[in-house]
CSV table of C-alpha atoms in Angstrom, one decimal:
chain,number,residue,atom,x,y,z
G,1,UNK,CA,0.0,0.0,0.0
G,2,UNK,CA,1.2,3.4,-0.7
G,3,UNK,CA,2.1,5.6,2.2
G,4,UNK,CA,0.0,9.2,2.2
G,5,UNK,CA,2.8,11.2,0.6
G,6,UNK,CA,3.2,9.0,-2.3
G,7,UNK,CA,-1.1,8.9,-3.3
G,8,UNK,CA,-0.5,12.6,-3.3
G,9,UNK,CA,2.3,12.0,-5.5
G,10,UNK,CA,0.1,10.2,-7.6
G,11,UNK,CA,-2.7,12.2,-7.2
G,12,UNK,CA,-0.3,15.3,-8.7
G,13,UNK,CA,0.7,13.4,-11.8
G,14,UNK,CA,-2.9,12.5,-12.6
G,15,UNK,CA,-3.8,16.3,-12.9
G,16,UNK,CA,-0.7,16.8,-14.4
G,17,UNK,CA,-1.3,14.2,-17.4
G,18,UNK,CA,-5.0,15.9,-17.2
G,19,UNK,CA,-3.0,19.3,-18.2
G,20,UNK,CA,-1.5,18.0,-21.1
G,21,UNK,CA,-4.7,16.5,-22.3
G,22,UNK,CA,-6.2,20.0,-21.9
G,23,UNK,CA,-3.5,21.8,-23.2
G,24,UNK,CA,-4.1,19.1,-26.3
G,25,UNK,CA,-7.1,19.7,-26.5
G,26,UNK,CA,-7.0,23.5,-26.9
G,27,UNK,CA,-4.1,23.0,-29.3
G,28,UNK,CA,-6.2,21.1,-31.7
G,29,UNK,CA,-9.2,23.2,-31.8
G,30,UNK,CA,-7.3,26.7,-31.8
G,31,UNK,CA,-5.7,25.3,-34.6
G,32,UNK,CA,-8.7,24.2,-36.4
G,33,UNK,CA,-10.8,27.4,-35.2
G,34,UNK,CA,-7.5,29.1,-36.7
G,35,UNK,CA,-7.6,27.5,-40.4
G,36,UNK,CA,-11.5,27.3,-40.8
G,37,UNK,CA,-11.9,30.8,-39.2
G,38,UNK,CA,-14.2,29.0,-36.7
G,39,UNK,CA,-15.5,32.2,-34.1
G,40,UNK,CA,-17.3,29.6,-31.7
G,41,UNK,CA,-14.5,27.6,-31.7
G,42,UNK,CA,-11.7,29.9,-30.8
G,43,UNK,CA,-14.2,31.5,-28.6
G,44,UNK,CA,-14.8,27.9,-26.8
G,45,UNK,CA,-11.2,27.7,-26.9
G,46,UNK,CA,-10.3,31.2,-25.0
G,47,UNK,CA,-13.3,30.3,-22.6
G,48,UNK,CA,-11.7,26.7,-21.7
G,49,UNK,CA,-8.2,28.1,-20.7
G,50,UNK,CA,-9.5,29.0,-17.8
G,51,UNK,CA,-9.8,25.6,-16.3
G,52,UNK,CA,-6.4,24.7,-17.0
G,53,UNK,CA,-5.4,28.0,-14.8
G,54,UNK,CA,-7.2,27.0,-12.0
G,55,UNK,CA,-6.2,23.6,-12.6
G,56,UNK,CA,-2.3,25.0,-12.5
G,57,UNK,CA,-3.5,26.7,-9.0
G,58,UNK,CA,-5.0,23.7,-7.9
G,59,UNK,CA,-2.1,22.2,-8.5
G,60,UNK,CA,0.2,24.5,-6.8
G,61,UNK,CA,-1.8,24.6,-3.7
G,62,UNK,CA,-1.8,21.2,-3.4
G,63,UNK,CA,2.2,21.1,-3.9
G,64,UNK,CA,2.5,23.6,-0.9
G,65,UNK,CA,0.5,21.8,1.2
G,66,UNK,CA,2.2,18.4,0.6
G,67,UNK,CA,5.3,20.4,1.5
G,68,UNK,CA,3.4,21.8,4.1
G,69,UNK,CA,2.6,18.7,5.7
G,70,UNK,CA,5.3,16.0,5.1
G,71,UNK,CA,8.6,17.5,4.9
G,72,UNK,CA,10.1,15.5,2.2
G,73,UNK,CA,13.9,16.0,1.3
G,74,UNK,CA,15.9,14.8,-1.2
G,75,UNK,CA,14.4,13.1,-4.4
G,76,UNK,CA,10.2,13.8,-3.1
G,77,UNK,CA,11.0,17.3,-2.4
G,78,UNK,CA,12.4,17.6,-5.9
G,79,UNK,CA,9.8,15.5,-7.0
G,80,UNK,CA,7.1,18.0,-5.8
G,81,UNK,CA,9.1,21.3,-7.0
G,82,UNK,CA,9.7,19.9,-10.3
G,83,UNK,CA,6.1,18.7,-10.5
G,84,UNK,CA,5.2,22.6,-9.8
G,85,UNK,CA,7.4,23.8,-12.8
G,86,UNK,CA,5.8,21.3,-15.1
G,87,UNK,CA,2.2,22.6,-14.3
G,88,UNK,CA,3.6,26.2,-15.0
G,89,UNK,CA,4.9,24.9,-18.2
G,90,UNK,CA,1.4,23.1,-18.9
G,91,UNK,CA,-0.4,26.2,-18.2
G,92,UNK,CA,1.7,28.3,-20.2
G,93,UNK,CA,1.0,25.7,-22.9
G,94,UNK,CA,-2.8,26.4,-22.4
G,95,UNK,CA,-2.0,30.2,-22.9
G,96,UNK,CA,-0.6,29.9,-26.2
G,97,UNK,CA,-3.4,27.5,-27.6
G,98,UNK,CA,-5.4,30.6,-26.6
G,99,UNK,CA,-3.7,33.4,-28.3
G,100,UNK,CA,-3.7,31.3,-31.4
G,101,UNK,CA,-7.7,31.5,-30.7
G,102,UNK,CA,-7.7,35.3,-30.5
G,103,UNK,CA,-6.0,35.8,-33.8
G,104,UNK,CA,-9.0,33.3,-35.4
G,105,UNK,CA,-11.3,35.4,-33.4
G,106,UNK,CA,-9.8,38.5,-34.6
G,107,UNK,CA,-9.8,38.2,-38.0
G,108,UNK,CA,-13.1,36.6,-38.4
G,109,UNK,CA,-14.7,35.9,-41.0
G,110,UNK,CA,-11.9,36.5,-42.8
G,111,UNK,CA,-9.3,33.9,-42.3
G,112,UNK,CA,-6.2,34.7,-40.7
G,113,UNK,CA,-3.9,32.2,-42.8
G,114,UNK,CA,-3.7,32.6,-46.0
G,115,UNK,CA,-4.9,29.4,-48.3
G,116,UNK,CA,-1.1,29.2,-49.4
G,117,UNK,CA,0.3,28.6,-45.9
G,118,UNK,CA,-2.8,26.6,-44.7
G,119,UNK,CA,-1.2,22.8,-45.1
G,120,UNK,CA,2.0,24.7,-43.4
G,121,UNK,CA,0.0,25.3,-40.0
G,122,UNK,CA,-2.1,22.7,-39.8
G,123,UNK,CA,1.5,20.8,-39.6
G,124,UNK,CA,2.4,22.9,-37.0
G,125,UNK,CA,-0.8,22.1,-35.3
G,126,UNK,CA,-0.5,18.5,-35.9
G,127,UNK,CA,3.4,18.3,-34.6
G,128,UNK,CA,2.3,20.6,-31.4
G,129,UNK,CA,-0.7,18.2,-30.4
G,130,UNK,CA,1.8,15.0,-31.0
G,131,UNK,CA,4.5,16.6,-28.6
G,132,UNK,CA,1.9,17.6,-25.9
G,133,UNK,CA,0.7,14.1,-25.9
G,134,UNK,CA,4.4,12.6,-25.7
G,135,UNK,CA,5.0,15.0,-23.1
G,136,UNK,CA,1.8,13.4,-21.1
G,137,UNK,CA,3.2,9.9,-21.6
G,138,UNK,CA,6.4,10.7,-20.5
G,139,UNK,CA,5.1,12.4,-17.4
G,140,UNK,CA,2.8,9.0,-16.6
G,141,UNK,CA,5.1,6.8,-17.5
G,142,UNK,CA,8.5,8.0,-16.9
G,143,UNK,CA,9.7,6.4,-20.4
G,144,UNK,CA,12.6,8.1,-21.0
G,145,UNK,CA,12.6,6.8,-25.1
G,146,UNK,CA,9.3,8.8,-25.3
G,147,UNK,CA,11.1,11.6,-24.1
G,148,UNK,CA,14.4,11.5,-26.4
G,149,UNK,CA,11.8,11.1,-29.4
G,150,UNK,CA,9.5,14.1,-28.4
G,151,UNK,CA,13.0,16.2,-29.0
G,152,UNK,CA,12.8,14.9,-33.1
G,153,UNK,CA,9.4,16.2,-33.1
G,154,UNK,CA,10.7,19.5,-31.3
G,155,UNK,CA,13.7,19.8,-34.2
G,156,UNK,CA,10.6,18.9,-37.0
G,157,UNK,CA,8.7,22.4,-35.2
G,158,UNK,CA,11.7,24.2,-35.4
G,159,UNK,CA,12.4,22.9,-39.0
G,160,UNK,CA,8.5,24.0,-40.0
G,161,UNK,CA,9.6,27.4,-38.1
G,162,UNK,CA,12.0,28.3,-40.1
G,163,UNK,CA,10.5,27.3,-43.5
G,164,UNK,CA,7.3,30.2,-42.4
G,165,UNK,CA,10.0,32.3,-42.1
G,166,UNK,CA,11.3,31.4,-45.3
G,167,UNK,CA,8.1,31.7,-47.0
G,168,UNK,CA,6.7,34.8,-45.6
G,169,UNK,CA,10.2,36.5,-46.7
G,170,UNK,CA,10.2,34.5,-50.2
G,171,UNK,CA,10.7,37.6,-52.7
G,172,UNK,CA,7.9,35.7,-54.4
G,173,UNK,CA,5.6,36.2,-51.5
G,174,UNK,CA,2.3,38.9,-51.9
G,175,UNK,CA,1.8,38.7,-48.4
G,176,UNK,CA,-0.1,42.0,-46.7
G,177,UNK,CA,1.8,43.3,-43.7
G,178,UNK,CA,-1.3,42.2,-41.4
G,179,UNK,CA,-0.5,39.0,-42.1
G,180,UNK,CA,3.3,38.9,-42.0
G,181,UNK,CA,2.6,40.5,-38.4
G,182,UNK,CA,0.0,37.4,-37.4
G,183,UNK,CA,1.8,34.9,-38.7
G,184,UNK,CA,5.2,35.6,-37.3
G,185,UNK,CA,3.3,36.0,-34.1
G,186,UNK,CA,1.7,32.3,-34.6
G,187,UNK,CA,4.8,31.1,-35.8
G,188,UNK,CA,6.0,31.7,-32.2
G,189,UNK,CA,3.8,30.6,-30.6
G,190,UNK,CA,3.4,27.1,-31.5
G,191,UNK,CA,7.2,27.1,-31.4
G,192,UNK,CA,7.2,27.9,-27.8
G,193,UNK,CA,4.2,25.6,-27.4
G,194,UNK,CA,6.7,22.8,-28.3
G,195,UNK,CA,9.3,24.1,-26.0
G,196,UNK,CA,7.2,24.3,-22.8
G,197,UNK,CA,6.5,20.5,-23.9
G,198,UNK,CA,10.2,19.9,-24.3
G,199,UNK,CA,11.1,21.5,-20.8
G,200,UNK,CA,8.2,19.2,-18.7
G,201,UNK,CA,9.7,15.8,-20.7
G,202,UNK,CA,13.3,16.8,-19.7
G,203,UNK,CA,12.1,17.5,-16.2
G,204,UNK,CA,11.2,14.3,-16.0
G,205,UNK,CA,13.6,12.6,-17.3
G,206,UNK,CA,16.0,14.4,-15.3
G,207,UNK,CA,14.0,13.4,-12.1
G,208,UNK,CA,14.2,10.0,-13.2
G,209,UNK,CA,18.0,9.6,-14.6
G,210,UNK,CA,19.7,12.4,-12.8
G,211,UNK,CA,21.2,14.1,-15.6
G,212,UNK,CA,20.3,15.8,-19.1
G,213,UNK,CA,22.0,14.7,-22.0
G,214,UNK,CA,25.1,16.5,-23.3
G,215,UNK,CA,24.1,20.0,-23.9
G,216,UNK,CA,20.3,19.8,-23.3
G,217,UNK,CA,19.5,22.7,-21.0
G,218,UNK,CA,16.3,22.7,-18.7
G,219,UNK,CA,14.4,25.6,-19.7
G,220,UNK,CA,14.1,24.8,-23.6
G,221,UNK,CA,14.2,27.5,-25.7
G,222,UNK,CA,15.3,27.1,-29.7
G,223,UNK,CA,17.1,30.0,-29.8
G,224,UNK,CA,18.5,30.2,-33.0
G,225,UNK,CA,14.5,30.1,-33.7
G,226,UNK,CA,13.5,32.2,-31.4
G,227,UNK,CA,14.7,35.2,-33.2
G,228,UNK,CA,14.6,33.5,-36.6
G,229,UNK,CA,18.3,33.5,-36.5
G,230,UNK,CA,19.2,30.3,-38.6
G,231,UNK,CA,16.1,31.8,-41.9
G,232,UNK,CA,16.4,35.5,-41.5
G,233,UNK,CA,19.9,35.7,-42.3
G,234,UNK,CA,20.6,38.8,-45.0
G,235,UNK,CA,19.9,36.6,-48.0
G,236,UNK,CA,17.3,34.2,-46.9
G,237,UNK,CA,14.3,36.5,-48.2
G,238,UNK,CA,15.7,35.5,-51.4
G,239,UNK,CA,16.0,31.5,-51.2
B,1,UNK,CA,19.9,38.7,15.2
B,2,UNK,CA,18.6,37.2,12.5
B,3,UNK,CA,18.4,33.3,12.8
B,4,UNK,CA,20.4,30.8,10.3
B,5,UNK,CA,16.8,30.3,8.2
B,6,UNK,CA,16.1,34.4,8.0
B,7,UNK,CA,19.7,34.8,6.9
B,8,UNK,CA,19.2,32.7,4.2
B,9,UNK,CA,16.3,34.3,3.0
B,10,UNK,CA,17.9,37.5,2.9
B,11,UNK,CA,20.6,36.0,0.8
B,12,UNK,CA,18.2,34.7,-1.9
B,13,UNK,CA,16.4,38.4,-1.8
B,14,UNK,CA,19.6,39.9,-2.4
B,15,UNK,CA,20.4,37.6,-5.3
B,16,UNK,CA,17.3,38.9,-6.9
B,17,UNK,CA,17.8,42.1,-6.6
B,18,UNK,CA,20.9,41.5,-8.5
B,19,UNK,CA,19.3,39.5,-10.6
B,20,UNK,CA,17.1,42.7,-11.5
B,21,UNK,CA,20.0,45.0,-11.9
B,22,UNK,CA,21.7,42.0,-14.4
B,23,UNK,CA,18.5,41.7,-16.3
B,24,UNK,CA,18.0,45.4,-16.6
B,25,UNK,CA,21.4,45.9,-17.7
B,26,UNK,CA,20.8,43.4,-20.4
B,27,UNK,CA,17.7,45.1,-21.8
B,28,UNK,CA,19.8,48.6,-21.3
B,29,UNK,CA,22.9,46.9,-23.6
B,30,UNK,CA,21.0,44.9,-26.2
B,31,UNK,CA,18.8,48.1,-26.5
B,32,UNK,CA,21.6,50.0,-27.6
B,33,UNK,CA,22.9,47.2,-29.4
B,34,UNK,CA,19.9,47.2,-31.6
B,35,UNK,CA,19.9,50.5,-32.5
B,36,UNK,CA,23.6,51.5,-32.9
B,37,UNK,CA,24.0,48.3,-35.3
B,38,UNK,CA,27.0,47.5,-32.1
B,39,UNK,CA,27.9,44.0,-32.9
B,40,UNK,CA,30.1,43.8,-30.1
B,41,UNK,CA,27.9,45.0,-27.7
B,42,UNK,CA,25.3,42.3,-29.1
B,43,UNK,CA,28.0,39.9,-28.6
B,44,UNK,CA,28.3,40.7,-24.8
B,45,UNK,CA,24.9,40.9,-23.8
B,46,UNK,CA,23.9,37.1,-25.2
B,47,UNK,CA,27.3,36.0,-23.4
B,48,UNK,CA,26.1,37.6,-20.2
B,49,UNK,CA,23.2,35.8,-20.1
B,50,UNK,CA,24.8,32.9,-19.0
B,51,UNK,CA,25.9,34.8,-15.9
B,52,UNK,CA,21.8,35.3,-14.7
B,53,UNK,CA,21.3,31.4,-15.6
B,54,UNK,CA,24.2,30.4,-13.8
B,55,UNK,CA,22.5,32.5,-10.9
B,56,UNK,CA,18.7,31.2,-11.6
B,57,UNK,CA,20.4,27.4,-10.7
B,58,UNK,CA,21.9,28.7,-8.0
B,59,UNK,CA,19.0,30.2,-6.1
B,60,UNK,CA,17.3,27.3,-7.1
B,61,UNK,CA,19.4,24.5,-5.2
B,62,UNK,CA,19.5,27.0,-1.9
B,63,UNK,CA,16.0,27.4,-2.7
B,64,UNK,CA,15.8,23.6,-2.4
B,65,UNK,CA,18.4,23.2,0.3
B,66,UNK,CA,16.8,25.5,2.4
B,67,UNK,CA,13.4,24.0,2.3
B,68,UNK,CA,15.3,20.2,3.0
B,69,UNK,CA,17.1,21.8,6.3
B,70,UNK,CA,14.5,24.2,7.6
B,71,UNK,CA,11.4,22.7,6.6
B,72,UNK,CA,9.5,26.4,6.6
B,73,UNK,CA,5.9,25.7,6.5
B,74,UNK,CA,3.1,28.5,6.0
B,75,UNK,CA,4.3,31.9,5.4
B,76,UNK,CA,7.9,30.9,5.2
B,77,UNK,CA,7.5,28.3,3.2
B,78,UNK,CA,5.4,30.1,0.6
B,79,UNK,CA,8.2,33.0,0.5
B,80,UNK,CA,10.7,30.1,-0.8
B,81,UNK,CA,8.2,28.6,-3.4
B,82,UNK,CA,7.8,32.2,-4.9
B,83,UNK,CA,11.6,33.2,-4.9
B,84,UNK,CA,12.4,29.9,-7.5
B,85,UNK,CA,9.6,32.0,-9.2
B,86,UNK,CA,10.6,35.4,-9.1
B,87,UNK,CA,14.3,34.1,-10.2
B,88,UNK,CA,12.5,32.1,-13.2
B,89,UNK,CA,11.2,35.4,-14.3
B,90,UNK,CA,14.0,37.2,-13.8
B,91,UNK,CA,15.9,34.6,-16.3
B,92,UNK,CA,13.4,34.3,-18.8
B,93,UNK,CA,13.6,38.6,-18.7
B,94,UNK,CA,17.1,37.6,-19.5
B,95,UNK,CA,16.6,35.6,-22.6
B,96,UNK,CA,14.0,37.7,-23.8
B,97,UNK,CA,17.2,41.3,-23.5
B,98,UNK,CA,19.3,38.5,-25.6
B,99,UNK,CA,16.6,37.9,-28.2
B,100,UNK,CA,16.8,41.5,-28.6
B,101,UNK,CA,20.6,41.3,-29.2
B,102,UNK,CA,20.4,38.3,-31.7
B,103,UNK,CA,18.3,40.2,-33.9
B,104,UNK,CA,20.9,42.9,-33.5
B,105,UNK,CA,23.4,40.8,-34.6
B,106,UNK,CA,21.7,39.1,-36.9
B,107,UNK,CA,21.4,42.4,-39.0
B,108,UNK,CA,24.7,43.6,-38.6
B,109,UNK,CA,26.3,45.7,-40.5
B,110,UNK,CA,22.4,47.0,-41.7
B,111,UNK,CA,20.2,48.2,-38.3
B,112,UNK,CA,17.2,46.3,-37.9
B,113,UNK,CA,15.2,49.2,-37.0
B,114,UNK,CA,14.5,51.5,-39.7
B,115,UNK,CA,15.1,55.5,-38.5
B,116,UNK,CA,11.4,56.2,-38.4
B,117,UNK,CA,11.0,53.8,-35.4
B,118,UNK,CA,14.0,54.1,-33.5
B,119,UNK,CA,12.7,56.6,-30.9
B,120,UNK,CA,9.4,54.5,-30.9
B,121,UNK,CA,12.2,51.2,-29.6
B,122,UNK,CA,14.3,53.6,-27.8
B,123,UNK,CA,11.2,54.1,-25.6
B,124,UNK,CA,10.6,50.2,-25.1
B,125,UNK,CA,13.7,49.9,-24.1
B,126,UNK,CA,13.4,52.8,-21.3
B,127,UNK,CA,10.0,51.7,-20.2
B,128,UNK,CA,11.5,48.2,-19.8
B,129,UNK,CA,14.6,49.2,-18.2
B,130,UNK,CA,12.7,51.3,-15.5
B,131,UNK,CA,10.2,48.8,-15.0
B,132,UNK,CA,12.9,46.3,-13.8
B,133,UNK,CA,14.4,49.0,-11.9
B,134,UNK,CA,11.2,49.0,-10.3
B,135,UNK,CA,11.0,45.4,-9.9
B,136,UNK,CA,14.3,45.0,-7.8
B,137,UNK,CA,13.2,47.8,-5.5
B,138,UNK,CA,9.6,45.8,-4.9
B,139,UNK,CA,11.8,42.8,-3.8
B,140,UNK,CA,14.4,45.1,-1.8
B,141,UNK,CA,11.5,47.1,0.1
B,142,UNK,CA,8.6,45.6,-0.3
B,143,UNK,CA,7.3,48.6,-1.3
B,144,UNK,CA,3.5,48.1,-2.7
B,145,UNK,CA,3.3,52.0,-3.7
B,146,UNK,CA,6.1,51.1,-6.3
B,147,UNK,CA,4.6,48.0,-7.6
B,148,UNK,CA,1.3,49.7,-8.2
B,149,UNK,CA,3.6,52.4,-10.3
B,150,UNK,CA,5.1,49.7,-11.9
B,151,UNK,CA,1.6,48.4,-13.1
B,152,UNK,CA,1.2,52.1,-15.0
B,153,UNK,CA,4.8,51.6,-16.6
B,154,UNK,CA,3.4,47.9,-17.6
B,155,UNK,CA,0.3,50.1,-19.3
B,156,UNK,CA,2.7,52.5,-20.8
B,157,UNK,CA,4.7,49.3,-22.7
B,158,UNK,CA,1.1,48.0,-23.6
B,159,UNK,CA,0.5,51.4,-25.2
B,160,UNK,CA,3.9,51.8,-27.0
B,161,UNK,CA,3.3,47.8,-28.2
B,162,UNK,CA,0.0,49.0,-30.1
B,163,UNK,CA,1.4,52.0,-31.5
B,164,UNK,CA,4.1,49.8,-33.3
B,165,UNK,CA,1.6,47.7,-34.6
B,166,UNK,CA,-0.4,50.6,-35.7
B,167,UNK,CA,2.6,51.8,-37.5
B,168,UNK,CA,3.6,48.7,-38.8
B,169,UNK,CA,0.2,48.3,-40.3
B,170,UNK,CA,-0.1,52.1,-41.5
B,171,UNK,CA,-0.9,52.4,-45.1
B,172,UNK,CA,1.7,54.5,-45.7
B,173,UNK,CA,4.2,52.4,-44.5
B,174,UNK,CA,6.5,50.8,-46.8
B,175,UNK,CA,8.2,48.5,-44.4
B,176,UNK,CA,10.1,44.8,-46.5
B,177,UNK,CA,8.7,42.0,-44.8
B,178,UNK,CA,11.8,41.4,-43.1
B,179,UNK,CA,11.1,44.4,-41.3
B,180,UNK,CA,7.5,43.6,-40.1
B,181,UNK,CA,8.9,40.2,-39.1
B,182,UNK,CA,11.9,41.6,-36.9
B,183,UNK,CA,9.5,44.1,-35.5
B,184,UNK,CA,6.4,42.3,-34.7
B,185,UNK,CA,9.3,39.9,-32.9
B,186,UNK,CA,11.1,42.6,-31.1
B,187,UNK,CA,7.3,44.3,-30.1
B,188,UNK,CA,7.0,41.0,-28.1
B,189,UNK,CA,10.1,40.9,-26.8
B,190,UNK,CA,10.2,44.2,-24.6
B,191,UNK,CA,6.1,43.2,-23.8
B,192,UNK,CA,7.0,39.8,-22.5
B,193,UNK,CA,10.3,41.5,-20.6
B,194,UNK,CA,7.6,43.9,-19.1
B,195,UNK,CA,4.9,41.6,-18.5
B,196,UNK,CA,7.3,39.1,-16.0
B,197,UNK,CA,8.4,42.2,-14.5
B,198,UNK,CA,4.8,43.0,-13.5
B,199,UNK,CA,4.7,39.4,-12.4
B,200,UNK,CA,8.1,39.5,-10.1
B,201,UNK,CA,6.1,42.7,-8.4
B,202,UNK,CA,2.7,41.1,-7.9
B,203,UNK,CA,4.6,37.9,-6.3
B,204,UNK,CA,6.2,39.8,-3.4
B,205,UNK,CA,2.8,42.5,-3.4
B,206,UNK,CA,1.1,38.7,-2.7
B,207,UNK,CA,3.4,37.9,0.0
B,208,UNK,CA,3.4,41.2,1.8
B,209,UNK,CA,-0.4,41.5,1.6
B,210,UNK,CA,-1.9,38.3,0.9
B,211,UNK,CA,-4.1,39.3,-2.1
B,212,UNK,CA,-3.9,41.0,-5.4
B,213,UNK,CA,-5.8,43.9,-6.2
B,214,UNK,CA,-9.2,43.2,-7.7
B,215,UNK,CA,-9.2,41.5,-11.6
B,216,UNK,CA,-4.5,41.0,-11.1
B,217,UNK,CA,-3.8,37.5,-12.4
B,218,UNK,CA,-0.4,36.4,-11.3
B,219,UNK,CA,0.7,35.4,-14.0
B,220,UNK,CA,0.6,38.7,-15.9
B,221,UNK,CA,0.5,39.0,-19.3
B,222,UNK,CA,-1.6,41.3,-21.4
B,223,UNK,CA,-4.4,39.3,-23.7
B,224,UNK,CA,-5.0,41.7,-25.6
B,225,UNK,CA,-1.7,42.9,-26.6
B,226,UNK,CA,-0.4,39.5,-26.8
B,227,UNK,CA,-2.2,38.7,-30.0
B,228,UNK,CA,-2.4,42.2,-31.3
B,229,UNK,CA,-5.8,41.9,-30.7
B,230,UNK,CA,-7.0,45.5,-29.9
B,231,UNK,CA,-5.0,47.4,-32.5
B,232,UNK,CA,-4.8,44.6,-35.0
B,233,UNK,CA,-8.4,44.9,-35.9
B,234,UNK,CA,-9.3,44.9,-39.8
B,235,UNK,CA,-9.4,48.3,-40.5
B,236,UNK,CA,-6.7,49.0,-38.0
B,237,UNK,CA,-4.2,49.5,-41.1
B,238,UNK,CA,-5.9,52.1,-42.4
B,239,UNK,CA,-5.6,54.2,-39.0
């Protein structure tokens, strides 16, 4: 039988693999709201974030308590701060599934993407709701494999990254500045919704083994991305 | 005098006060760096930022070590949870001063800010540097009168964020796409720097008082100007 610390413990990765289904979830239909320019949809989508916030605080207040109440050192105290950085990561998650609603919501009717970059971001979409649910499996099953292969599907983001960037610099490209402007923003931010799913699987994985691999860092950020260093080189608008 | 546990706890408050004076210093340098075209100075602020990561771990593990030994519960123990988030903040402030220097770099020898909007940036970057002036001197003094200022500075970002997308967006302007891309990035950058400062404020306003003022999320970050959403309305170009 499990001692009362360690059903808490289990009780905090249930919610925990419940945040990633949310945070799924609200990927998928931002995304589809997004490319069918779906108002009830991104508005169903902005509505729903909040229960992943007070699912986060929930969460939170539960770690604290645990604390709180049994003291643990070593390996369950890091256990229950780590589990705390991984529902701010979740919930962080949620917010960008949300933002991607509000640009569907603000340019309705009208569609946000333009029918040429359509298959683009629905790739995005797809690869984002893949890595949130490998970062769920790795959280519930502490399989570190799972974890090593959600960092392919993080390089194939930042691959799919860098081609937007690409294509909304192509001299070939008609685009309006309006949607240069949302695109680069939605470009980010299901990049960094990949990276907040990156950060919980190495979490765990560092909970479980000890250690990253050679140069991983914690806090995953693709920074060559992040400022569209490796496509917006001088040149690249005209590859 | 102060007992072994207090002492500590002054320790990690004055680590993040310095972590506020490093962080502001970044924003200060890659601010410059961004609109001087100073490749050097790019250089040295995304080297630096190793320095506040390096100082982020550290808190962390006396964070952690002080919570194994001491075993604060209630008040204290809630202090130490939201240091390890203050200092996360404070970091991710720091990436977001050495985004701004990447794109810097990135466009050296040309600037990436064209001469009509360098005073509109040059702004961004003040507003930002004072508002994580501001931030250190919450944590320092506990002050709440300064981190209800700091919430007007945190408006005064919002506002210059939707001028630049109004001006990006302008029908007169004749910004490459290049342009719009590394602005609608950098526009985020100095909102997101501003935005965890706010955060950093409301934490310790939280601990001194116990509540946040009526509609304050802790986790600040402006909707609305996240997505663009109350300047990027259709129609908004032709303001």
């Amino acid at each position: 039988m499990r001692d009362a610390f360690h059903e808490d413990l289990d009780t905090i990765t249930d919610q925990l693999v419940e945040m990633t289904h949310l945070a799924g979830s609200a990927m998928a239909r931002a995304t589809t709201a997004l490319l069918d320019a779906d108002v009830h949809l991104a508005e169903s989508v902005i509505a729903a974030d909040e229960e992943l916030d007070e699912m986060r605080e929930n969460l939170d207040a539960l770690s604290i308590d645990l604390l709180a109440r049994q003291q643990p050192v070593a390996t369950d105290l890091r256990i229950v701060v780590t589990s705390m950085r991984m529902s701010s990561d979740l919930e962080r998650m949620g917010d960008l599934a949300r933002h991607i609603a509000k640009v569907a919501r603000l340019r309705y009717p009208e569609k946000a993407v333009p029918a040429s970059l359509t298959s683009h971001i629905l790739e995005m979409g797809q690869v984002a709701e893949r890595i949130v649910t490998k970062a769920g499996s790795v959280i519930a099953s502490k399989d570190t494999e799972t974890a090593i292969s959600l960092e392919k599907d993080d390089d194939a983001m930042d691959e799919l990254h860098r081609q937007l960037f690409a294509a909304l610099l192509s001299d070939r490209a008609t685009f309006t500045a309006e949607t240069v402007v949302d695109l680069t923003l939605l470009g980010r931010y299901y990049e960094r919704f990949a990276d907040h799913a990156v950060s919980v699987a190495r979490r765990v994985v560092y909970l479980v083994t000890g250690q990253f691999a050679a140069g991983v860092e914690l806090d995953h950020e693709e920074e060559e991305e992040a400022s569209g260093e490796t496509v917006l080189r001088p040149g690249a608008a005209s590859a």
